[in-house]
């Protein structure tokens, strides 16, 4: 096994023990993880939900319950999540629509102060649900167009919007890429390096949406050599919705991407912030640098397709959505 990977695992393990001990004095933060549908076979929610739950559990801060919803065209009569019982809801669910009553319940929950965490393809969901698009800030695919809102990206150090007509959602092959912090003093970002590498993943671009009350925390440059836009695209963002808080990460296509220490750290911190409005977790010593990918082999192994001898930077994969 690669020496760098071994060090990452050892340090991550010590960090997990320390955080669990520190958190044991406080009651756990109840979190609901919603899954049950993806846009296709390329997003295996059964695997990614297990990883997302483990990554929250290991902090010792959260108590995570998974609620598997029916497909959007299924029977929802027995699906009755009590959102109010949780401080945050993690969304790992990509569907075109949801029953009106459940939509209202989620809207009211966040508007009244609940936390929402949107992971990767969950921002593809619900193109015709206005409040969901407000909570996520931006999204892609499922027929989104200029009618869904402008493109949002960074230019000359500022967040700008482009209302030009066209579809929403694009990406190239899954390659490692570098993130740049845009709001280093935000609780989620405080203590993170100004730039860092993310393991091979889909770099979402041309996302559209209302962008209301949205703060972009980090961007990545979409490389034209990899079918990119040549723009600095939003990767991490937060949105204020009523009294509630939403944290949105566009990263996390598969278990390999979820095993990146950069993803894990921002996801754990983003969930705590969505639930409580603050972040108590330290940045692990194994956090990636501007030039080096850092990933957790113990997480990567949760995918049956993982190869033990895989390099620290997972190889490119075929383009998928």
XYZ file of C-alpha atoms in Angstrom:
321
model
C 0.000 0.000 0.000
C 1.188 3.507 -0.838
C 2.977 5.189 2.120
C 0.976 8.423 1.623
C -2.282 6.512 1.789
C -1.227 4.677 4.947
C -0.401 7.986 6.629
C -3.743 9.389 5.564
C -5.592 6.458 7.091
C -3.633 6.589 10.347
C -4.113 10.333 10.793
C -7.777 10.130 9.795
C -8.280 7.358 12.351
C -6.743 9.426 15.146
C -8.839 12.402 14.132
C -12.009 10.279 14.217
C -11.215 8.987 17.732
C -10.490 12.501 18.968
C -13.686 13.947 17.510
C -15.808 11.099 18.840
C -14.365 11.591 22.341
C -14.873 15.341 22.161
C -18.456 15.001 20.983
C -19.451 12.343 23.522
C -20.316 14.983 26.121
C -22.979 16.565 23.890
C -26.142 14.905 22.570
C -25.790 13.861 18.921
C -27.230 16.040 16.181
C -30.118 14.149 14.548
C -29.758 13.989 10.755
C -32.099 12.424 8.181
C -30.521 11.137 4.958
C -33.062 10.844 2.124
C -32.333 8.541 -0.818
C -34.163 6.150 -3.128
C -33.783 7.330 -6.717
C -31.128 8.616 -9.078
C -31.202 9.868 -12.628
C -29.718 6.625 -13.918
C -27.471 3.662 -13.172
C -24.434 5.940 -13.065
C -25.418 7.261 -9.607
C -25.579 4.245 -7.286
C -27.337 5.746 -4.272
C -27.296 2.423 -2.412
C -23.487 2.694 -2.193
C -23.141 6.447 -1.787
C -25.721 6.655 1.005
C -23.775 4.119 3.054
C -20.629 6.202 2.612
C -22.364 9.495 3.403
C -23.801 8.000 6.600
C -20.439 6.562 7.680
C -18.681 9.875 7.125
C -21.112 11.644 9.447
C -21.223 8.831 12.007
C -17.451 8.749 12.428
C -17.316 12.345 13.700
C -19.266 11.379 16.818
C -21.382 14.508 16.310
C -24.343 13.089 14.418
C -27.007 10.423 14.705
C -27.995 9.559 11.144
C -31.236 7.913 10.032
C -31.732 6.869 6.401
C -35.187 7.296 4.846
C -35.510 5.592 1.464
C -38.253 7.311 -0.512
C -40.213 5.685 -3.331
C -39.409 6.624 -6.897
C -41.245 9.747 -7.961
C -43.849 7.638 -9.809
C -44.262 5.246 -6.846
C -46.616 4.908 -3.877
C -45.871 7.508 -1.190
C -48.728 6.539 1.122
C -46.359 4.928 3.654
C -43.517 7.432 3.313
C -44.030 9.947 6.101
C -40.698 11.494 7.182
C -40.927 13.719 10.242
C -38.512 16.415 9.120
C -39.070 18.425 12.300
C -37.392 15.669 14.348
C -34.042 16.411 12.670
C -31.616 19.310 12.691
C -30.544 18.659 9.103
C -31.691 16.651 6.095
C -29.067 15.275 3.684
C -30.424 14.931 0.159
C -29.032 12.042 -1.905
C -32.132 11.746 -4.074
C -32.571 12.753 -7.714
C -36.131 12.611 -9.009
C -38.196 14.766 -11.378
C -41.079 15.390 -8.996
C -42.532 14.746 -5.513
C -46.044 14.788 -4.054
C -47.237 18.319 -3.268
C -47.755 17.594 0.437
C -44.181 16.388 0.918
C -42.826 19.357 -1.009
C -44.663 21.703 1.330
C -43.397 19.844 4.403
C -39.754 20.172 3.305
C -40.186 23.846 2.370
C -41.753 24.631 5.748
C -39.075 22.663 7.593
C -36.204 24.632 6.058
C -38.039 27.965 6.112
C -38.656 27.521 9.843
C -34.964 26.927 10.579
C -34.105 23.404 9.438
C -30.854 22.518 7.672
C -30.564 21.028 4.184
C -27.501 19.385 2.604
C -27.575 18.781 -1.159
C -25.001 16.329 -2.529
C -23.933 16.110 -6.179
C -26.776 14.868 -8.430
C -29.399 15.891 -5.881
C -29.101 19.285 -7.576
C -30.423 17.658 -10.750
C -33.720 16.906 -9.011
C -37.071 18.708 -9.130
C -36.571 21.210 -11.979
C -40.148 22.486 -11.642
C -40.190 22.885 -7.841
C -39.421 26.602 -7.298
C -38.633 26.392 -3.565
C -36.240 23.461 -4.049
C -34.356 25.412 -6.692
C -34.199 28.390 -4.338
C -32.811 26.163 -1.572
C -30.187 24.586 -3.836
C -29.305 27.868 -5.548
C -28.352 26.218 -8.837
C -28.882 22.876 -10.561
C -28.591 21.067 -13.866
C -30.113 18.667 -16.366
C -33.750 17.424 -16.340
C -34.746 20.019 -18.940
C -33.420 23.079 -17.127
C -32.824 26.077 -19.384
C -32.598 29.868 -19.211
C -36.151 29.742 -17.808
C -34.665 28.102 -14.685
C -32.322 31.033 -14.099
C -28.934 32.235 -15.326
C -25.615 30.455 -15.291
C -23.549 31.407 -12.232
C -19.740 31.455 -12.145
C -16.776 33.478 -10.890
C -15.076 36.029 -13.104
C -12.339 38.432 -12.002
C -12.852 37.296 -8.415
C -16.589 38.040 -8.383
C -19.743 35.958 -8.707
C -21.512 36.817 -11.959
C -24.563 35.545 -13.802
C -25.152 34.899 -17.495
C -28.773 34.772 -18.721
C -27.850 33.561 -22.211
C -30.174 30.809 -23.486
C -29.131 27.191 -23.374
C -29.346 23.966 -21.354
C -28.102 23.550 -17.791
C -25.561 20.986 -16.683
C -22.338 19.660 -18.201
C -19.071 18.012 -17.223
C -16.090 16.233 -18.709
C -14.323 13.018 -17.731
C -13.774 12.287 -14.043
C -10.334 13.721 -13.352
C -8.736 15.257 -10.253
C -9.133 19.042 -10.123
C -8.185 21.953 -7.905
C -10.606 23.967 -5.774
C -10.148 27.596 -4.752
C -11.696 29.029 -1.598
C -13.835 32.126 -2.200
C -15.001 32.818 1.369
C -12.174 31.655 3.656
C -13.762 33.165 6.778
C -17.028 31.250 6.461
C -17.281 28.644 9.278
C -17.224 25.771 6.779
C -14.089 27.078 5.081
C -12.154 28.534 8.014
C -8.798 26.844 8.392
C -8.847 25.218 4.940
C -5.996 26.027 2.552
C -6.751 28.622 -0.141
C -6.466 25.947 -2.848
C -6.555 22.167 -2.680
C -6.878 19.117 -4.896
C -10.008 16.978 -5.167
C -9.867 13.336 -6.287
C -11.198 12.275 -9.682
C -14.804 13.484 -9.978
C -17.281 15.162 -12.279
C -16.657 18.901 -12.356
C -20.185 20.247 -12.791
C -20.477 23.316 -15.024
C -23.162 25.466 -16.693
C -25.468 25.046 -13.695
C -28.479 27.371 -13.656
C -30.819 28.605 -10.980
C -32.231 31.579 -9.119
C -29.058 32.041 -7.057
C -31.033 33.948 -4.427
C -29.332 34.439 -1.048
C -26.502 32.209 -2.311
C -22.877 32.477 -1.227
C -20.324 30.503 -3.238
C -17.666 29.108 -0.914
C -15.358 27.422 -3.455
C -14.942 27.151 -7.210
C -13.011 24.998 -9.685
C -11.780 25.937 -13.135
C -13.596 23.996 -15.833
C -10.818 23.013 -18.229
C -11.621 23.370 -21.962
C -9.254 20.445 -22.578
C -11.783 18.279 -20.676
C -14.937 19.600 -22.369
C -15.031 22.489 -19.895
C -16.292 26.049 -20.016
C -12.992 27.817 -19.239
C -14.820 29.379 -16.283
C -14.475 29.129 -12.506
C -17.565 27.091 -11.656
C -19.266 26.910 -8.216
C -18.433 23.719 -6.307
C -19.465 24.550 -2.730
C -22.145 27.033 -1.747
C -24.536 27.955 1.029
C -28.035 29.374 0.695
C -30.254 31.155 3.184
C -33.916 30.150 2.902
C -36.172 31.791 5.464
C -34.674 30.953 8.856
C -33.003 27.831 7.460
C -29.583 27.057 5.995
C -28.672 24.938 2.977
C -25.199 23.609 2.151
C -24.709 22.426 -1.435
C -21.734 20.445 -2.737
C -21.643 19.549 -6.421
C -18.950 16.927 -5.761
C -19.428 13.250 -4.918
C -20.313 11.297 -8.071
C -19.295 7.909 -6.680
C -17.515 6.203 -3.786
C -14.089 7.085 -5.204
C -14.981 10.786 -5.191
C -16.576 10.519 -1.745
C -13.348 9.033 -0.377
C -11.458 12.297 -0.981
C -10.447 13.852 2.351
C -11.356 17.263 0.947
C -14.890 16.116 0.166
C -15.262 14.366 3.527
C -14.091 17.393 5.504
C -16.298 19.930 3.724
C -19.296 17.572 3.834
C -18.916 16.934 7.562
C -18.406 20.624 8.304
C -21.181 21.668 5.919
C -23.657 19.341 7.594
C -22.781 20.663 11.044
C -23.185 24.237 9.809
C -26.537 23.488 8.145
C -27.775 21.910 11.376
C -26.413 24.400 13.920
C -25.052 27.481 12.154
C -21.523 26.834 13.419
C -18.611 24.442 12.894
C -16.649 22.852 15.745
C -14.667 20.302 13.719
C -10.946 20.732 13.114
C -9.370 20.447 9.680
C -7.537 17.082 9.548
C -3.780 17.019 9.041
C -4.417 14.766 6.038
C -6.350 17.485 4.164
C -5.166 17.701 0.544
C -2.706 20.353 -0.586
C -2.636 22.517 -3.684
C -0.739 19.779 -5.526
C -1.620 16.502 -3.817
C -4.808 14.442 -3.689
C -5.571 12.814 -0.315
C -8.104 10.012 -0.114
C -9.286 7.400 2.379
C -8.725 3.805 1.352
C -11.131 2.556 4.034
C -13.903 4.606 2.394
C -12.909 3.663 -1.156
C -13.114 -0.021 -0.192
C -16.838 0.382 0.469
C -17.227 0.121 -3.315
C -16.960 -3.564 -4.323
C -15.242 -2.426 -7.517
C -12.340 -0.878 -5.599
C -8.916 -2.288 -6.500
C -6.561 -2.564 -3.513
C -3.604 -1.334 -5.533
C -5.455 1.767 -6.778
C -3.247 4.869 -6.907
C -3.859 7.921 -4.697
C -5.432 9.754 -7.635
C -8.114 7.445 -9.117
C -7.782 7.059 -12.902
C -10.141 8.819 -15.301
C -13.458 7.125 -15.974
C -15.756 7.297 -19.001
C -17.909 10.396 -19.235
C -21.302 9.864 -17.604
C -24.010 12.050 -16.125
